[in-house]
Amino acid sequence: MCGIVGYIGEKNGIPIVIEGLKRLEYRGYDSSGICYHKSGTLRIKKKKGKVSDLEALISKNSFGNIVMGHTRWATHGKPSDKNAHPHISMNKKISIVHNGIIENYDSIKEGLIQRGYKFKSETDTEVLVNLIEYVQIDLKVSLIEAVQQALTQVIGAYSIAVMSSNDSSNLVLAKKGSPLVIGVGQEEHYIASDPSPFLKYTKKAIYLDDDEVAEISKNKLSILTFDKKIKSPTINKLTMELEEIEKGGFETFMLKEIYEQPKSIVDTLRGRIIKKSQIIKLRGFNESVDTFKRAKRIVIVACGTSWIAGLVAEYIIEGLAKLPVEVEYASEFRYRNPIIYKNDIVIAFSQSGETADTISALKLAKENGALLYGICNVVGSSISRLVNVGTFTHAGPEIGVASTKAFTAQVSVSILIALAIAKLRKQISKNDFKEITDALLSIHEKMQYTLSNCNNKIKQIARKYKNSRNALYLGRGLSFPVALEGALKLKEISYIHAEGYPAAEMKHGPIALIDENMPTIIIATNKRNYEKIFSNAQEIKARNGKLIAIVSQGDNQISKIADHVIEVPKTNYYLSPLINTIPLQLFSYYIASFRGCNVDQPRNLAKSVTVE
Ligand code: M6R
């Protein structure tokens, strides 16, 4: 869960790599470093803190035309200068940047210590670089062979870039589990954990697959599988634009991404609803329609916000298509010997497509013969390549660590899948199909309205509650997962403790927390359980709790008793998460900003969690 960037060519790669590291800071931001060749030696600069702290260390005159860099999210060893990457081998012959975890590093380290190796850091990566050096010296082989041989001893996940002091023309790469992509330029190559660092220079990209090693120079590239077969690389044309990964006038990526939601929903739905013939056009679904016919259930695996999107999908698919759905935390699923049937469809939700737990859950499902369906936002990601079929959310790059537009895009794809299954299983009338698809095709207008009309009010409310220590989020039916998402957003960016609950569960415990200081955010837009949630609202007010209510326009019941009311446009029940999530995102955003938190890069978090 770190970011790797590299350059090899004629230009000065140092500013290119530094700029690239800034783009990848969302992957980890506790320390960073670079390595480049100078006069036959490997020069390393590294620093605890942000990439800007590293940048300040590097003299403007430094020059390197083979450079690699790293931005770290600590796993082994706390954030510090010495634990920062790149790491160099004891004899200063080889340096490495690494994203992932070497699980058996302890035993390898023990062996190396017995052979006289000494270590300066607490990292697993320093063990790997010394292992490569040892293998190279011992077997007298080339760097690429040493990397290959060393990796046969390693258990874990990694993407690595390796440089040698003896070779100022080549970089060696390897990948298993963590992403690595090569950008192909004119007489130059780039490497990165995702293409954003080199998008400005080239749109030609080669994604390394697991169990592959590569050697790149400025004008040559060779890829080998671990069993030494030569692979001819597939060059992909990137469709991402540079503006998509810049802030575009917004203070933060998160705010930009919240405001991009109407557009990302339009992009995600584009061409997928054929109104006239009432068809949902999803290639992944169509290609696996026979399995959908046979399936007795769907299992959804995901983590974090994507897991919450899975919960929304459960309500929608069961509600519309009457097909049972189970939603699992990917991390729990893989370790509890789940029962997976041959005809199961296992759907993974993942923005990044790189989440280690979700990947492992999918692999387990694959071993048991289930059909794997991916709902990912990143084309070329590990999950999108692992699954049998899938549907991309076209939310565009999400850079803020807190997921916003990816969530609503996942919800919109869930509605499409639910409609497609409902039609297949003949569970939906033409009228209902029309009502939902009509509403979906215009939902972006209501999302836009919500953004424009609620923003200032939410900002005022957020100012009032910025010093709260706790918050409770309540919702029923489809608003329950929305409540969970509201609570998660608040926790992760403002560090205020928050809980999401099904509203009726409040009286089974959380009601004890209610007092005059406790804000409760209640989502009460849905007609189908309005009276019940009104009772919950009264229970809160009877105990002097502070009540912030998200209600539909024209509400005149809960609005009368709530301390603060946020009115949102009415919409079809199944689409309500697309609207109701927005005020909660803005509320967390403004609270975090008023508290002075780094909204885009919250402490301890990283955008994609590529370790278990
Ligand atoms: O990339 P993924 O969607 O697989 O990531 C899953 C979670 O790590 C992610 O949703 C995380 O919970 C977000 N920071 C939430 O905002």
XYZ file of C-alpha atoms and ligand atoms in Angstrom:
628
model
C 0.000 0.000 0.000
C 2.723 2.320 -0.968
C 3.409 4.178 -4.173
C 6.252 3.433 -6.570
C 7.425 5.737 -9.349
C 10.411 5.441 -11.680
C 11.934 6.992 -14.757
C 14.583 5.858 -17.205
C 15.498 7.950 -20.242
C 17.395 11.083 -21.270
C 15.615 13.670 -19.108
C 16.310 14.546 -15.513
C 14.120 11.954 -13.814
C 14.332 13.470 -10.336
C 11.625 16.157 -10.713
C 9.527 13.686 -12.718
C 9.686 11.138 -9.925
C 9.026 13.722 -7.197
C 5.970 15.002 -9.044
C 4.828 11.426 -9.589
C 5.209 10.642 -5.891
C 2.960 13.593 -5.096
C 0.313 12.071 -7.342
C 0.664 8.749 -5.525
C 0.644 10.203 -2.026
C -2.923 8.971 -1.673
C -1.408 5.468 -1.438
C 0.717 6.294 1.579
C 2.170 9.438 2.978
C 4.248 8.798 6.079
C 7.673 8.986 4.433
C 9.196 9.022 0.985
C 12.468 8.714 -0.854
C 14.286 8.470 -4.166
C 17.347 6.693 -5.525
C 19.424 7.673 -8.560
C 22.795 6.884 -10.066
C 25.728 9.222 -9.604
C 29.321 8.418 -10.569
C 28.853 4.672 -10.280
C 27.111 4.835 -6.907
C 23.522 4.681 -5.793
C 22.446 7.976 -4.194
C 19.515 7.816 -1.836
C 17.527 10.664 -0.305
C 14.678 9.820 2.029
C 12.667 11.510 4.692
C 9.858 10.937 7.152
C 6.810 13.057 6.309
C 5.240 14.242 3.093
C 6.834 14.218 -0.353
C 7.225 17.996 0.034
C 9.596 17.293 2.975
C 11.648 15.043 0.716
C 11.606 17.623 -2.055
C 13.071 20.204 0.303
C 16.043 17.866 0.859
C 16.975 17.543 -2.781
C 19.199 20.119 -4.382
C 17.761 21.762 -7.496
C 20.936 20.774 -9.404
C 20.645 17.064 -8.755
C 20.423 15.055 -11.949
C 19.551 11.460 -12.624
C 18.278 9.787 -15.756
C 17.524 6.525 -14.006
C 15.551 7.257 -10.877
C 13.083 5.440 -8.673
C 11.027 6.728 -5.783
C 8.591 5.575 -3.144
C 5.930 6.992 -0.873
C 5.256 4.807 2.118
C 2.394 3.612 4.276
C 4.076 1.816 7.151
C 3.551 -1.890 7.705
C 6.821 -3.204 9.184
C 8.511 -0.519 11.238
C 7.105 2.851 12.200
C 7.360 5.889 9.917
C 10.930 7.197 10.175
C 13.809 8.280 7.961
C 15.516 4.940 8.303
C 12.430 2.872 7.551
C 11.624 4.986 4.497
C 12.324 3.513 1.037
C 14.455 3.106 -1.050
C 16.457 0.582 0.931
C 20.014 -0.249 -0.006
C 21.821 -3.560 0.470
C 24.589 -3.862 3.038
C 27.346 -3.661 0.394
C 25.578 -0.729 -1.259
C 25.339 -2.632 -4.521
C 21.565 -2.835 -4.872
C 18.639 -0.639 -3.918
C 14.933 -1.343 -3.914
C 11.506 0.224 -3.598
C 8.725 -2.116 -2.556
C 4.971 -2.078 -2.231
C 3.536 -5.048 -0.334
C 4.561 -7.354 2.475
C 7.172 -10.091 2.721
C 5.488 -12.467 5.136
C 8.476 -14.731 5.790
C 10.987 -11.907 6.164
C 11.927 -13.006 9.683
C 13.277 -16.370 8.660
C 15.069 -14.904 5.618
C 16.599 -12.248 7.864
C 17.807 -14.885 10.289
C 19.596 -16.711 7.443
C 21.194 -13.505 6.195
C 22.351 -12.534 9.698
C 24.080 -15.903 9.925
C 25.874 -15.010 6.697
C 27.099 -11.768 8.199
C 24.421 -9.360 6.990
C 23.561 -6.380 9.192
C 20.341 -4.389 9.073
C 19.623 -0.736 9.729
C 15.852 -0.613 9.484
C 12.942 -2.583 10.881
C 11.496 -3.277 7.450
C 10.821 -6.445 5.496
C 12.051 -4.598 2.406
C 15.615 -4.251 3.650
C 15.625 -8.030 4.063
C 14.568 -8.484 0.450
C 17.221 -6.180 -0.978
C 19.926 -7.974 0.975
C 18.600 -11.326 -0.155
C 18.840 -10.178 -3.776
C 22.382 -8.944 -3.226
C 23.384 -12.172 -1.500
C 21.915 -14.293 -4.310
C 23.644 -12.190 -6.957
C 27.042 -12.470 -5.292
C 26.610 -16.126 -4.415
C 25.366 -17.294 -7.817
C 27.269 -14.712 -9.873
C 24.199 -13.936 -11.948
C 22.687 -10.865 -13.572
C 20.438 -8.571 -11.566
C 17.262 -9.856 -13.195
C 18.242 -13.439 -12.442
C 19.154 -12.570 -8.880
C 15.745 -10.930 -8.430
C 14.023 -13.951 -9.894
C 15.982 -16.412 -7.762
C 15.523 -14.378 -4.598
C 11.797 -14.151 -5.116
C 11.480 -17.929 -5.198
C 12.304 -17.799 -1.471
C 9.737 -15.121 -0.692
C 6.181 -15.550 0.575
C 4.039 -12.466 0.314
C 2.859 -9.737 -1.987
C 5.027 -7.243 -3.731
C 5.715 -4.984 -6.572
C 9.357 -3.939 -6.629
C 11.796 -1.878 -8.623
C 15.474 -2.661 -8.218
C 18.613 -0.743 -9.221
C 22.224 -1.836 -9.217
C 25.303 0.341 -8.715
C 26.987 -1.666 -11.486
C 24.333 -0.934 -14.062
C 23.331 2.599 -14.867
C 21.127 1.623 -17.835
C 18.548 -0.808 -16.469
C 15.859 -1.137 -13.870
C 14.488 -4.514 -12.829
C 10.847 -4.897 -11.826
C 8.777 -7.715 -10.389
C 5.191 -8.109 -9.372
C 3.032 -10.432 -7.323
C -0.165 -9.158 -5.767
C 0.604 -5.428 -5.778
C 0.183 -3.337 -8.925
C 2.910 -2.091 -11.246
C 2.508 -0.436 -14.609
C 5.100 0.618 -17.187
C 4.606 3.790 -19.212
C 6.121 3.603 -22.690
C 7.504 6.885 -24.007
C 9.857 7.925 -26.837
C 13.276 6.599 -25.826
C 12.113 6.490 -22.225
C 10.122 4.360 -19.809
C 8.208 5.201 -16.683
C 7.038 2.928 -13.917
C 4.349 3.543 -11.333
C 1.813 1.901 -9.071
C -0.896 3.463 -11.227
C -0.569 5.449 -14.453
C -1.263 8.908 -12.951
C 2.443 9.854 -12.503
C 3.227 9.434 -16.195
C -0.076 10.407 -17.788
C 1.413 13.785 -18.648
C 4.159 12.104 -20.720
C 2.583 9.044 -22.291
C -0.719 7.259 -22.631
C 0.820 3.914 -23.531
C 0.838 1.540 -20.602
C 1.825 -2.046 -19.946
C 0.409 -3.679 -16.832
C 2.692 -6.279 -15.328
C 0.945 -9.477 -14.315
C 1.584 -11.479 -11.192
C 4.690 -13.654 -11.255
C 6.424 -11.541 -13.869
C 9.792 -9.824 -13.863
C 10.835 -7.139 -16.290
C 14.012 -5.396 -17.249
C 13.721 -1.926 -18.720
C 16.226 0.471 -20.194
C 15.386 3.724 -21.933
C 14.616 1.996 -25.236
C 14.285 -1.685 -24.397
C 11.865 -3.701 -22.380
C 11.673 -7.410 -21.716
C 9.185 -9.252 -19.600
C 9.675 -12.786 -18.318
C 7.400 -15.024 -16.331
C 8.841 -16.492 -13.136
C 9.360 -19.745 -15.011
C 11.537 -17.803 -17.450
C 9.199 -17.700 -20.448
C 9.462 -14.535 -22.547
C 6.205 -12.633 -22.713
C 5.290 -10.204 -25.459
C 3.845 -7.169 -23.740
C 0.361 -5.803 -24.448
C 0.372 -2.032 -24.757
C -2.850 -0.459 -23.469
C -4.022 2.990 -24.534
C -5.000 4.998 -21.449
C -8.232 6.942 -21.729
C -7.769 8.952 -18.520
C -7.194 12.702 -18.950
C -4.778 14.786 -16.903
C -7.511 17.195 -15.694
C -9.240 14.250 -14.062
C -6.380 13.857 -11.611
C -5.993 17.542 -10.733
C -7.986 19.580 -8.207
C -9.608 21.801 -10.827
C -10.104 24.832 -8.581
C -11.390 22.919 -5.538
C -9.550 23.164 -2.233
C -9.286 19.413 -1.910
C -9.739 16.319 -4.012
C -12.482 15.126 -1.707
C -14.633 18.207 -2.264
C -13.997 18.019 -6.009
C -15.001 14.361 -6.012
C -18.169 15.032 -3.991
C -19.125 17.653 -6.562
C -18.272 15.354 -9.469
C -20.963 12.858 -8.502
C -23.685 14.004 -10.887
C -21.208 13.644 -13.742
C -19.813 10.333 -12.565
C -23.315 8.873 -12.373
C -24.059 10.029 -15.922
C -20.768 8.489 -17.067
C -21.490 5.248 -15.237
C -25.004 4.916 -16.660
C -24.137 6.033 -20.182
C -25.365 3.577 -22.826
C -26.425 1.044 -20.231
C -30.181 1.716 -20.151
C -32.041 1.194 -23.415
C -35.310 2.886 -22.585
C -37.380 1.946 -25.580
C -36.817 -1.780 -25.351
C -36.459 -1.753 -21.560
C -33.051 -3.397 -21.654
C -30.137 -3.066 -19.273
C -26.990 -3.370 -21.325
C -24.147 -4.655 -19.185
C -21.625 -6.761 -21.007
C -20.495 -8.562 -17.868
C -24.070 -9.499 -17.060
C -24.933 -10.571 -20.581
C -21.848 -12.740 -20.840
C -22.825 -14.585 -17.688
C -26.579 -14.570 -18.074
C -26.818 -18.371 -17.924
C -25.106 -18.387 -14.554
C -27.465 -15.644 -13.385
C -30.366 -17.868 -14.515
C -29.069 -20.806 -12.471
C -27.813 -18.904 -9.445
C -29.593 -19.448 -6.176
C -27.792 -16.591 -4.512
C -25.223 -13.849 -4.846
C -22.373 -13.336 -2.399
C -20.853 -9.861 -2.248
C -17.311 -9.433 -0.910
C -15.732 -6.040 -0.246
C -14.127 -3.811 2.381
C -14.873 -0.416 3.888
C -17.094 1.858 1.857
C -17.245 -0.715 -0.924
C -18.645 -3.184 1.617
C -21.319 -0.624 2.466
C -22.119 -0.277 -1.242
C -22.483 -4.074 -1.202
C -25.028 -3.767 1.592
C -26.976 -1.229 -0.454
C -26.829 -3.694 -3.358
C -28.231 -6.437 -1.120
C -31.310 -4.371 -0.312
C -31.806 -3.410 -3.954
C -31.214 -6.827 -5.535
C -33.351 -8.653 -2.987
C -36.023 -5.941 -3.225
C -36.244 -5.811 -6.999
C -35.041 -9.193 -8.211
C -35.977 -11.406 -5.251
C -32.629 -13.191 -5.420
C -30.957 -13.816 -2.036
C -27.781 -11.838 -1.432
C -25.173 -12.231 1.287
C -22.710 -9.458 1.985
C -19.387 -10.358 3.527
C -16.375 -8.476 4.742
C -13.750 -9.893 2.391
C -11.303 -10.314 5.264
C -13.738 -12.459 7.267
C -14.989 -14.411 4.290
C -11.602 -15.747 3.346
C -10.710 -17.046 6.786
C -13.916 -18.676 7.934
C -14.208 -21.563 5.486
C -17.273 -20.140 3.788
C -19.653 -22.447 1.992
C -19.449 -21.598 -1.689
C -21.597 -23.406 -4.224
C -20.696 -23.933 -7.858
C -23.622 -21.845 -9.045
C -22.868 -18.939 -6.724
C -22.040 -15.584 -8.192
C -19.460 -13.774 -6.110
C -19.475 -10.051 -6.748
C -16.538 -7.958 -5.586
C -16.993 -4.238 -5.090
C -13.744 -2.296 -5.142
C -12.895 1.229 -6.156
C -9.189 0.562 -6.578
C -9.446 -3.050 -7.664
C -6.328 -3.646 -5.563
C -7.657 -4.378 -2.068
C -5.723 -7.410 -0.825
C -8.534 -8.921 1.245
C -11.009 -8.636 -1.609
C -8.549 -10.222 -4.021
C -7.965 -13.142 -1.663
C -11.703 -13.627 -1.130
C -12.167 -13.767 -4.891
C -9.367 -16.279 -5.296
C -10.999 -18.513 -2.718
C -14.355 -18.225 -4.492
C -12.658 -19.080 -7.784
C -11.107 -22.232 -6.309
C -14.605 -23.279 -5.315
C -15.990 -22.819 -8.800
C -18.080 -19.666 -8.321
C -18.461 -17.093 -11.076
C -16.490 -13.958 -10.204
C -18.060 -10.608 -11.059
C -16.094 -7.412 -10.441
C -17.452 -3.922 -9.926
C -14.314 -1.796 -10.095
C -13.425 1.771 -10.858
C -9.903 1.210 -12.104
C -9.433 -0.289 -15.535
C -6.462 -2.655 -15.601
C -6.579 -3.190 -11.828
C -5.851 -6.597 -10.313
C -9.494 -7.353 -9.530
C -10.721 -6.325 -12.956
C -8.237 -8.765 -14.438
C -8.935 -11.574 -11.996
C -12.715 -11.783 -12.375
C -14.579 -13.692 -15.074
C -16.800 -10.764 -15.943
C -17.573 -7.351 -14.547
C -18.874 -3.846 -14.862
C -16.732 -0.768 -14.482
C -17.965 2.204 -12.542
C -16.898 5.168 -14.619
C -16.459 7.526 -11.694
C -13.040 8.678 -12.911
C -9.932 8.649 -10.719
C -10.759 8.982 -7.029
C -7.793 10.485 -5.226
C -9.194 11.630 -1.868
C -8.642 8.756 0.533
C -12.259 8.927 1.685
C -14.380 7.293 -0.963
C -17.257 9.441 -2.242
C -18.018 9.338 -5.946
C -16.903 5.716 -6.216
C -19.577 4.792 -3.651
C -22.457 6.419 -5.513
C -21.180 4.978 -8.791
C -21.150 1.501 -7.171
C -24.725 2.080 -6.009
C -25.815 3.053 -9.520
C -24.246 -0.099 -10.980
C -26.016 -2.129 -8.279
C -29.343 -0.699 -9.406
C -28.559 -1.663 -13.007
C -27.605 -5.191 -12.021
C -30.709 -5.514 -9.852
C -32.899 -4.366 -12.749
C -31.188 -6.772 -15.142
C -31.696 -9.720 -12.767
C -35.249 -8.643 -12.008
C -36.057 -8.693 -15.725
C -34.335 -12.019 -16.232
C -36.288 -13.547 -13.352
C -39.490 -11.794 -14.430
C -39.831 -10.094 -11.092
C -40.449 -6.564 -12.257
C -43.403 -5.020 -14.079
C -42.904 -2.810 -17.116
C -44.251 0.136 -15.133
C -41.861 -0.312 -12.238
C -38.967 -0.805 -14.636
C -39.907 2.402 -16.414
C -40.364 4.350 -13.204
C -36.950 3.337 -11.857
C -35.023 3.783 -15.102
C -36.660 7.169 -15.764
C -35.718 8.270 -12.263
C -32.194 6.933 -12.709
C -31.653 8.752 -15.964
C -32.448 12.070 -14.331
C -30.985 11.413 -10.874
C -27.912 13.523 -11.656
C -30.135 16.622 -11.714
C -31.384 15.902 -8.213
C -27.854 15.185 -7.056
C -26.760 18.509 -8.484
C -29.682 20.250 -6.790
C -28.763 18.640 -3.466
C -25.166 19.787 -3.795
C -26.102 23.332 -4.704
C -28.904 23.786 -2.210
C -27.649 21.982 0.863
C -24.028 23.021 0.891
C -24.279 26.262 2.892
C -26.720 24.952 5.425
C -24.620 21.852 6.017
C -21.557 24.025 6.465
C -23.352 26.017 9.190
C -24.469 22.872 10.986
C -20.978 21.399 10.721
C -19.493 24.520 12.316
C -21.813 24.053 15.275
C -20.915 20.396 15.801
C -17.232 20.483 14.938
C -16.179 19.819 18.508
C -18.475 16.869 19.131
C -16.781 13.797 20.503
C -19.335 11.315 19.185
C -22.109 11.124 16.645
C -24.859 8.658 15.914
C -26.259 8.015 12.436
C -29.614 6.303 12.084
C -31.582 5.041 9.122
C -33.996 2.262 8.212
C -34.189 0.106 5.113
C -31.892 1.472 2.433
C -31.021 4.391 4.676
C -29.350 2.048 7.158
C -26.275 1.422 4.965
C -26.311 5.135 4.168
C -26.117 5.792 7.918
C -23.131 3.436 8.116
C -21.437 5.307 5.296
C -22.111 8.676 6.975
C -20.528 7.420 10.192
C -17.518 5.946 8.395
C -16.892 9.214 6.530
C -17.012 11.232 9.741
C -14.659 8.852 11.569
C -12.056 8.607 8.869
C -11.599 12.270 8.047
C -12.482 14.131 11.248
C -11.432 11.516 13.856
C -14.753 11.923 15.667
C -16.130 8.652 16.902
C -19.332 7.832 15.042
C -21.684 4.870 14.804
C -24.204 3.972 12.153
C -27.224 1.966 13.310
C -30.509 0.680 11.989
C -32.806 3.239 13.633
C -34.921 0.669 15.441
C -31.849 -0.864 17.049
C -31.203 2.374 18.901
C -33.424 1.385 21.763
C -31.462 -1.836 22.220
C -28.376 -0.029 23.400
C -27.167 3.168 21.749
C -30.049 5.176 23.232
C -28.037 5.158 26.465
C -25.557 7.488 24.765
C -28.116 10.191 24.011
C -27.757 13.373 26.007
C -27.824 17.097 25.260
C -24.334 16.926 23.702
C -24.872 14.000 21.387
C -25.755 14.789 17.769
C -27.844 12.170 15.981
C -28.160 12.348 12.240
C -31.344 10.676 11.155
C -32.131 9.834 7.545
C -35.860 10.053 7.157
C -36.658 10.490 3.503
C -38.373 7.225 2.726
C -42.134 6.998 2.860
C -42.184 3.265 3.497
C -40.943 3.507 7.092
C -41.525 7.139 7.873
C -43.809 6.698 10.900
C -41.353 4.326 12.516
C -38.437 6.626 12.083
C -40.531 9.521 13.341
C -40.944 7.573 16.589
C -37.155 7.127 16.781
C -36.739 10.870 16.291
C -39.158 11.531 19.150
C -37.270 9.122 21.383
C -34.113 11.137 20.786
C -35.771 14.475 21.483
C -37.403 13.082 24.636
C -33.862 12.571 25.937
C -32.686 16.043 24.922
C -30.471 14.724 22.123
C -29.517 17.021 19.271
C -31.261 15.945 16.101
C -30.100 16.632 12.570
C -32.688 15.300 10.131
C -32.264 14.567 6.437
C -35.826 14.732 5.112
C -37.617 14.992 1.779
C -38.735 18.393 0.555
C -42.070 19.369 2.082
C -41.622 17.235 5.211
C -43.701 18.573 8.062
C -43.403 16.035 10.848
C -39.797 15.269 11.740
C -38.844 18.775 10.605
C -40.920 20.168 13.426
C -39.031 18.386 16.165
C -35.492 18.321 14.706
C -32.860 20.892 15.723
C -31.599 21.099 12.152
C -33.300 20.038 8.953
C -31.689 19.296 5.613
C -34.234 18.953 2.824
C -33.383 16.839 -0.201
C -35.394 16.166 -3.374
C -37.810 13.243 -3.359
C -36.850 10.222 -5.406
C -37.677 6.552 -5.908
C -36.858 4.481 -2.805
C -34.200 2.398 -4.594
C -32.383 5.513 -5.697
C -32.508 7.272 -2.340
C -28.887 6.379 -1.336
C -27.679 8.364 -4.352
C -29.216 11.513 -2.874
C -29.038 10.918 0.870
C -25.328 10.153 0.914
C -24.451 13.614 -0.380
C -25.399 15.688 2.696
C -23.539 13.202 4.889
C -20.388 13.488 2.780
C -20.553 17.284 2.961
C -21.218 17.214 6.714
C -18.098 15.110 7.371
C -16.115 17.196 4.948
C -16.899 20.505 6.631
C -16.494 19.164 10.157
C -13.050 17.802 9.226
C -12.085 21.088 7.533
C -13.187 23.149 10.560
C -11.094 20.877 12.777
C -8.082 21.515 10.559
C -7.752 17.890 9.469
C -6.040 16.857 6.257
C -9.179 15.755 4.477
C -7.526 14.159 1.456
C -4.946 12.263 3.453
C -6.383 11.333 6.828
C -3.958 10.019 9.408
C -3.128 6.297 9.390
C -5.107 5.638 6.221
C -4.196 4.940 2.626
C -6.318 4.878 -0.467
C -5.818 1.299 -1.453
C -5.104 -1.330 1.123
C -2.882 -3.804 -0.668
C -1.859 -5.644 2.483
C -3.929 -7.904 4.687
O -10.505 0.244 -3.230
P -11.557 -0.429 -2.415
O -12.921 0.070 -2.748
O -11.492 -1.923 -2.476
O -11.246 0.011 -0.944
C -11.976 -0.484 0.142
C -11.758 0.345 1.375
O -10.416 0.330 1.744
C -12.218 1.791 1.177
O -13.545 1.855 0.794
C -12.041 2.605 2.485
O -12.913 2.117 3.452
C -12.276 4.082 2.214
N -11.209 4.848 2.790
C -13.535 4.593 2.775
O -13.749 5.931 2.509
